Amino acid sequence: MLERKFGAAETGVKLVSGHIQSDNRELLESQERNFGDIVYNFRWMTNREMNLMFDNPSLYAIHYTAYASEGRKYVPWLAKRLEELGANFVRKEFKSLDEVADQGFEYIINSAGIGAGKLAGDDDSIVPVRGVIFEVDAPWHKHFNYRDFTTFTIPMTNSVGLGTVKQVGRHDMVITDEDRHDIWQRYLELHPQFAGSKIISEYIALRPERREIRLEKQLRKSSSGKSYTVSFPL
Ligand SMILES: Cc1cc2nc3c(=O)[nH]c(=O)nc-3n(C[C@H](O)[C@H](O)[C@H](O)COP(=O)(O)OP(=O)(O)OC[C@H]3O[C@@H](n4cnc5c(N)ncnc54)[C@H](O)[C@@H]3O)c2cc1C
């Protein structure tokens, strides 16, 4: 347990409770099947709770408690731990996995996100899913609050993450006023108390998506004759 052993302030990993609402019961049932027995306090909310707690309740809602990590704390913490254990980080753009192997690496884990297929040379099935998230000054908000996985807030240490869009196939990396209006208006409908909250920062990125998980290991030989093993957690 990272939080218990190393502390939430260091790792950015902490327990958060909250709810997901939807008019699509099957969507929530799939969450129950996927992680209902892994998270804590998983339960279906009653109509009474939903009517008291939410301004525009959906038909169904689930509640649970789970660990959430803040990437901008967790990733540097993890990198530091790995460096202490002898790992070296090098930033460099590679044109192919052969090029990586030719630098002397025998084992390669291809985790290059939307660039992973191009790097592998044999996979054009990874598509970008454009996402936008705002960091909002609302430290009073302590529960994650979702509608249908696209409209949400997640409490962070001193602020709240509010999102998002999930635009399949879009590569453009500039946040538009249309994004801002769409996300804000959807979230305010879910949770009007956020009206007037200040945006501290804005973030845009492309999620890598693949119809099916690719989990395999290949033995390859580079064009210069070097043998190497590559694994694909794509
Ligand atoms: C707005 C938004 C909100 C999100 N919220 C959540 C959330 O709450 N919870 C959650 O679990 N997930 C969330 N995600 C999804 C999560 O961020 C991604 O699933 C995750 O980042 C994917 O990690 P990855 O390491 O596979 O790919 P990436 O994070 O895309 O990393 C790939 C890396 O490979 C590098 N690379 C690519 N090609 C090359 C090359 N040719 N040579 C060298 N390097 C290369 C890239 O520069 C990059 O650093 C969110 C995503 C977005 C956009």
CSV table of C-alpha atoms and ligand atoms in Angstrom, one decimal:
chain,number,residue,atom,x,y,z
A,1,MET,CA,0.0,0.0,0.0
A,2,LEU,CA,1.9,3.0,-1.3
A,3,GLU,CA,-0.1,5.6,0.6
A,4,ARG,CA,0.3,3.8,4.0
A,5,LYS,CA,4.0,3.0,3.5
A,6,PHE,CA,5.2,6.2,1.8
A,7,GLY,CA,2.5,8.8,2.5
A,8,ALA,CA,0.0,10.6,0.3
A,9,ALA,CA,1.9,13.9,0.3
A,10,GLU,CA,4.9,12.2,-1.3
A,11,THR,CA,3.2,9.8,-3.7
A,12,GLY,CA,0.0,11.6,-4.6
A,13,VAL,CA,-1.9,8.4,-3.8
A,14,LYS,CA,-4.9,8.8,-1.5
A,15,LEU,CA,-8.3,7.3,-0.7
A,16,VAL,CA,-11.2,9.1,-2.3
A,17,SER,CA,-14.9,8.4,-2.1
A,18,GLY,CA,-17.6,9.5,-4.6
A,19,HIS,CA,-20.3,8.6,-7.0
A,20,ILE,CA,-21.0,7.8,-10.6
A,21,GLN,CA,-24.4,8.6,-12.0
A,22,SER,CA,-25.9,7.3,-15.3
A,23,ASP,CA,-29.2,6.7,-17.0
A,24,ASN,CA,-27.6,3.6,-18.4
A,25,ARG,CA,-27.9,0.9,-15.7
A,26,GLU,CA,-25.8,-1.6,-17.7
A,27,LEU,CA,-22.9,0.9,-17.7
A,28,LEU,CA,-22.8,0.9,-13.9
A,29,GLU,CA,-23.4,-2.8,-13.7
A,30,SER,CA,-20.3,-3.3,-15.8
A,31,GLN,CA,-18.4,-1.2,-13.2
A,32,GLU,CA,-19.7,-3.5,-10.5
A,33,ARG,CA,-18.5,-6.5,-12.4
A,34,ASN,CA,-15.1,-5.0,-13.1
A,35,PHE,CA,-14.2,-3.7,-9.7
A,36,GLY,CA,-17.1,-4.0,-7.2
A,37,ASP,CA,-15.2,-6.4,-5.0
A,38,ILE,CA,-11.8,-4.6,-5.4
A,39,VAL,CA,-12.8,-1.1,-4.2
A,40,TYR,CA,-14.2,-0.3,-0.8
A,41,ASN,CA,-17.9,0.4,0.1
A,42,PHE,CA,-19.3,-0.4,-3.3
A,43,ARG,CA,-23.0,0.0,-3.3
A,44,TRP,CA,-26.0,1.3,-5.3
A,45,MET,CA,-27.3,4.6,-4.1
A,46,THR,CA,-31.0,4.9,-3.1
A,47,ASN,CA,-33.4,7.3,-4.7
A,48,ARG,CA,-33.7,9.1,-1.4
A,49,GLU,CA,-29.9,9.7,-1.3
A,50,MET,CA,-29.8,10.7,-5.0
A,51,ASN,CA,-32.6,13.2,-4.6
A,52,LEU,CA,-31.1,14.8,-1.5
A,53,MET,CA,-27.5,14.9,-2.8
A,54,PHE,CA,-27.8,15.7,-6.5
A,55,ASP,CA,-29.4,18.6,-8.3
A,56,ASN,CA,-30.3,16.8,-11.5
A,57,PRO,CA,-30.0,13.1,-10.7
A,58,SER,CA,-29.6,10.5,-13.3
A,59,LEU,CA,-31.7,7.3,-13.0
A,60,TYR,CA,-29.0,5.3,-11.3
A,61,ALA,CA,-25.9,5.9,-9.2
A,62,ILE,CA,-23.1,3.9,-7.5
A,63,HIS,CA,-20.9,4.9,-4.6
A,64,TYR,CA,-17.5,3.6,-3.7
A,65,THR,CA,-14.1,4.4,-2.1
A,66,ALA,CA,-10.9,3.8,-4.0
A,67,TYR,CA,-7.3,4.9,-4.3
A,68,ALA,CA,-6.6,7.7,-6.8
A,69,SER,CA,-3.2,8.8,-7.8
A,70,GLU,CA,-2.2,12.3,-9.0
A,71,GLY,CA,0.1,11.7,-12.0
A,72,ARG,CA,2.2,14.9,-11.5
A,73,LYS,CA,3.1,13.7,-8.0
A,74,TYR,CA,3.1,10.0,-8.5
A,75,VAL,CA,5.2,9.8,-11.7
A,76,PRO,CA,8.1,11.9,-10.4
A,77,TRP,CA,8.0,9.9,-7.1
A,78,LEU,CA,8.1,6.7,-9.0
A,79,ALA,CA,10.9,7.9,-11.3
A,80,LYS,CA,13.0,8.9,-8.2
A,81,ARG,CA,12.5,5.5,-6.7
A,82,LEU,CA,13.6,3.8,-9.9
A,83,GLU,CA,16.7,6.0,-10.1
A,84,GLU,CA,17.6,5.1,-6.6
A,85,LEU,CA,17.4,1.4,-7.7
A,86,GLY,CA,19.7,2.1,-10.6
A,87,ALA,CA,17.4,3.0,-13.5
A,88,ASN,CA,18.5,5.6,-16.0
A,89,PHE,CA,16.0,7.8,-17.9
A,90,VAL,CA,16.9,9.1,-21.3
A,91,ARG,CA,14.6,11.3,-23.4
A,92,LYS,CA,14.9,10.6,-27.1
A,93,GLU,CA,12.6,10.1,-30.1
A,94,PHE,CA,13.1,6.8,-31.8
A,95,LYS,CA,12.0,6.0,-35.3
A,96,SER,CA,11.7,2.2,-34.8
A,97,LEU,CA,12.2,-0.5,-32.2
A,98,ASP,CA,15.2,-1.7,-34.2
A,99,GLU,CA,16.8,1.7,-33.5
A,100,VAL,CA,16.3,1.1,-29.8
A,101,ALA,CA,17.8,-2.4,-30.0
A,102,ASP,CA,20.8,-1.1,-32.0
A,103,GLN,CA,21.6,1.1,-29.0
A,104,GLY,CA,22.3,-2.1,-27.1
A,105,PHE,CA,19.0,-2.9,-25.5
A,106,GLU,CA,18.0,-6.6,-25.4
A,107,TYR,CA,14.5,-6.2,-23.8
A,108,ILE,CA,12.1,-3.4,-24.9
A,109,ILE,CA,8.7,-2.7,-23.5
A,110,ASN,CA,6.8,-0.7,-26.0
A,111,SER,CA,4.6,1.7,-24.0
A,112,ALA,CA,4.8,4.7,-26.4
A,113,GLY,CA,1.0,5.5,-26.2
A,114,ILE,CA,-0.4,6.6,-29.5
A,115,GLY,CA,3.1,6.4,-31.0
A,116,ALA,CA,3.4,2.7,-30.0
A,117,GLY,CA,2.0,1.2,-33.2
A,118,LYS,CA,4.2,3.4,-35.5
A,119,LEU,CA,7.2,2.5,-33.4
A,120,ALA,CA,6.4,-1.2,-33.6
A,121,GLY,CA,5.9,-1.0,-37.4
A,122,ASP,CA,3.1,-3.6,-37.4
A,123,ASP,CA,0.1,-2.0,-35.7
A,124,ASP,CA,-2.1,0.8,-37.0
A,125,SER,CA,-5.0,0.1,-34.7
A,126,ILE,CA,-4.1,2.5,-31.9
A,127,VAL,CA,-6.2,5.7,-32.1
A,128,PRO,CA,-6.1,8.9,-30.2
A,129,VAL,CA,-8.9,9.9,-27.9
A,130,ARG,CA,-8.5,13.6,-27.3
A,131,GLY,CA,-9.0,14.7,-23.7
A,132,VAL,CA,-9.2,18.0,-21.8
A,133,ILE,CA,-9.2,18.6,-18.1
A,134,PHE,CA,-9.2,21.8,-16.0
A,135,GLU,CA,-7.6,22.2,-12.6
A,136,VAL,CA,-10.2,24.2,-10.6
A,137,ASP,CA,-9.8,26.1,-7.3
A,138,ALA,CA,-12.4,24.2,-5.3
A,139,PRO,CA,-10.6,22.6,-2.3
A,140,TRP,CA,-14.0,22.3,-0.5
A,141,HIS,CA,-15.0,19.6,-2.9
A,142,LYS,CA,-14.1,16.2,-1.4
A,143,HIS,CA,-15.9,13.6,-3.4
A,144,PHE,CA,-15.4,12.4,-7.0
A,145,ASN,CA,-18.5,13.1,-9.0
A,146,TYR,CA,-19.1,11.5,-12.4
A,147,ARG,CA,-21.9,11.3,-14.9
A,148,ASP,CA,-21.3,8.7,-17.6
A,149,PHE,CA,-17.4,8.8,-17.4
A,150,THR,CA,-17.2,12.0,-19.5
A,151,THR,CA,-18.4,14.6,-17.1
A,152,PHE,CA,-16.6,14.5,-13.8
A,153,THR,CA,-14.6,16.0,-11.0
A,154,ILE,CA,-11.8,14.3,-9.0
A,155,PRO,CA,-10.4,15.9,-5.9
A,156,MET,CA,-6.7,16.5,-5.9
A,157,THR,CA,-4.5,17.5,-3.0
A,158,ASN,CA,-5.1,21.3,-3.2
A,159,SER,CA,-7.5,21.6,-6.2
A,160,VAL,CA,-10.0,19.6,-8.3
A,161,GLY,CA,-9.7,18.0,-11.7
A,162,LEU,CA,-12.7,18.7,-13.9
A,163,GLY,CA,-13.3,17.2,-17.2
A,164,THR,CA,-13.6,16.1,-20.0
A,165,VAL,CA,-14.1,15.3,-23.6
A,166,LYS,CA,-13.4,11.9,-25.2
A,167,GLN,CA,-13.0,12.6,-28.9
A,168,VAL,CA,-12.0,9.5,-30.8
A,169,GLY,CA,-9.7,10.1,-33.8
A,170,ARG,CA,-8.9,13.8,-33.0
A,171,HIS,CA,-5.3,14.8,-32.9
A,172,ASP,CA,-5.5,18.6,-32.4
A,173,MET,CA,-3.8,19.8,-29.3
A,174,VAL,CA,-5.2,23.3,-28.7
A,175,ILE,CA,-8.0,23.8,-26.2
A,176,THR,CA,-10.8,25.7,-27.8
A,177,ASP,CA,-13.6,27.8,-26.4
A,178,GLU,CA,-16.0,25.1,-27.6
A,179,ASP,CA,-14.2,22.6,-25.4
A,180,ARG,CA,-14.4,25.0,-22.4
A,181,HIS,CA,-18.1,25.8,-22.9
A,182,ASP,CA,-19.1,22.1,-23.5
A,183,ILE,CA,-17.2,20.8,-20.4
A,184,TRP,CA,-18.2,23.6,-18.1
A,185,GLN,CA,-21.9,23.6,-19.1
A,186,ARG,CA,-22.1,19.8,-18.7
A,187,TYR,CA,-20.5,19.9,-15.3
A,188,LEU,CA,-22.6,22.8,-14.0
A,189,GLU,CA,-25.7,20.9,-14.9
A,190,LEU,CA,-24.4,18.0,-12.8
A,191,HIS,CA,-23.1,20.2,-10.0
A,192,PRO,CA,-24.3,23.8,-10.1
A,193,GLN,CA,-22.3,24.7,-7.0
A,194,PHE,CA,-19.2,25.0,-9.1
A,195,ALA,CA,-20.5,28.2,-10.8
A,196,GLY,CA,-17.9,30.9,-10.5
A,197,SER,CA,-15.0,28.5,-9.5
A,198,LYS,CA,-11.7,29.7,-10.8
A,199,ILE,CA,-9.7,27.6,-13.4
A,200,ILE,CA,-6.1,27.4,-12.3
A,201,SER,CA,-4.7,25.5,-15.3
A,202,GLU,CA,-5.8,23.6,-18.4
A,203,TYR,CA,-4.5,20.3,-19.7
A,204,ILE,CA,-4.9,18.5,-23.0
A,205,ALA,CA,-3.6,15.1,-24.0
A,206,LEU,CA,-4.3,12.2,-26.3
A,207,ARG,CA,-5.3,8.9,-24.7
A,208,PRO,CA,-4.1,5.8,-26.6
A,209,GLU,CA,-7.0,3.5,-27.4
A,210,ARG,CA,-7.2,0.1,-29.0
A,211,ARG,CA,-10.3,-2.0,-29.6
A,212,GLU,CA,-8.6,-5.0,-28.0
A,213,ILE,CA,-5.7,-5.2,-25.6
A,214,ARG,CA,-2.5,-6.4,-27.2
A,215,LEU,CA,-0.5,-8.3,-24.6
A,216,GLU,CA,2.3,-10.3,-26.2
A,217,LYS,CA,6.0,-10.9,-26.5
A,218,GLN,CA,8.0,-11.1,-29.7
A,219,LEU,CA,11.5,-12.1,-30.6
A,220,ARG,CA,12.9,-9.8,-33.3
A,221,LYS,CA,16.1,-9.1,-35.2
A,222,SER,CA,17.1,-5.6,-36.1
A,223,SER,CA,18.2,-4.7,-39.6
A,224,SER,CA,21.8,-4.7,-38.3
A,225,GLY,CA,21.3,-8.3,-37.0
A,226,LYS,CA,20.8,-7.6,-33.3
A,227,SER,CA,18.4,-10.0,-31.5
A,228,TYR,CA,16.0,-8.5,-29.0
A,229,THR,CA,12.7,-9.2,-27.2
A,230,VAL,CA,9.9,-6.7,-27.3
A,231,SER,CA,6.7,-6.8,-25.2
A,232,PHE,CA,3.5,-5.0,-26.0
A,233,PRO,CA,1.3,-3.8,-23.2
A,234,LEU,CA,-0.8,-1.8,-25.7
B,1,LIG,C1,-7.7,14.5,-19.9
B,1,LIG,C2,-7.3,13.1,-19.5
B,1,LIG,C3,-7.7,12.6,-18.3
B,1,LIG,C4,-7.4,11.4,-17.9
B,1,LIG,N1,-7.8,10.9,-16.7
B,1,LIG,C5,-7.4,9.7,-16.3
B,1,LIG,C6,-7.8,9.2,-15.0
B,1,LIG,O1,-8.4,9.9,-14.2
B,1,LIG,N2,-7.4,7.9,-14.7
B,1,LIG,C7,-6.7,7.1,-15.5
B,1,LIG,O2,-6.4,6.0,-15.2
B,1,LIG,N3,-6.4,7.6,-16.7
B,1,LIG,C8,-6.7,8.8,-17.1
B,1,LIG,N4,-6.3,9.2,-18.4
B,1,LIG,C9,-5.7,8.3,-19.3
B,1,LIG,C10,-4.2,8.2,-19.0
B,1,LIG,O3,-3.6,9.4,-19.0
B,1,LIG,C11,-3.6,7.3,-20.1
B,1,LIG,O4,-4.3,6.1,-20.2
B,1,LIG,C12,-2.2,7.1,-19.9
B,1,LIG,O5,-1.5,8.3,-19.9
B,1,LIG,C13,-1.6,6.2,-20.9
B,1,LIG,O6,-0.3,6.0,-20.5
B,1,LIG,P1,0.8,5.4,-21.5
B,1,LIG,O7,2.1,5.4,-20.8
B,1,LIG,O8,0.3,4.2,-22.1
B,1,LIG,O9,0.9,6.5,-22.7
B,1,LIG,P2,1.3,8.0,-22.7
B,1,LIG,O10,1.0,8.6,-21.4
B,1,LIG,O11,0.7,8.6,-23.9
B,1,LIG,O12,2.9,7.9,-22.8
B,1,LIG,C14,3.5,7.5,-24.0
B,1,LIG,C15,5.0,8.1,-24.0
B,1,LIG,O13,5.7,7.6,-25.1
B,1,LIG,C16,6.4,8.6,-25.7
B,1,LIG,N5,6.7,8.3,-27.2
B,1,LIG,C17,5.7,8.1,-28.1
B,1,LIG,N6,6.3,7.8,-29.3
B,1,LIG,C18,7.7,7.8,-29.1
B,1,LIG,C19,8.8,7.6,-29.9
B,1,LIG,N7,8.7,7.3,-31.2
B,1,LIG,N8,10.1,7.7,-29.3
B,1,LIG,C20,10.2,8.0,-28.0
B,1,LIG,N9,9.1,8.2,-27.2
B,1,LIG,C21,7.9,8.1,-27.7
B,1,LIG,C22,5.5,9.9,-25.6
B,1,LIG,O14,6.3,11.1,-25.7
B,1,LIG,C23,5.0,9.6,-24.2
B,1,LIG,O15,5.8,10.2,-23.2
B,1,LIG,C24,-6.6,10.5,-18.8
B,1,LIG,C25,-6.2,11.0,-20.0
B,1,LIG,C26,-6.5,12.3,-20.4
B,1,LIG,C27,-6.1,12.8,-21.7
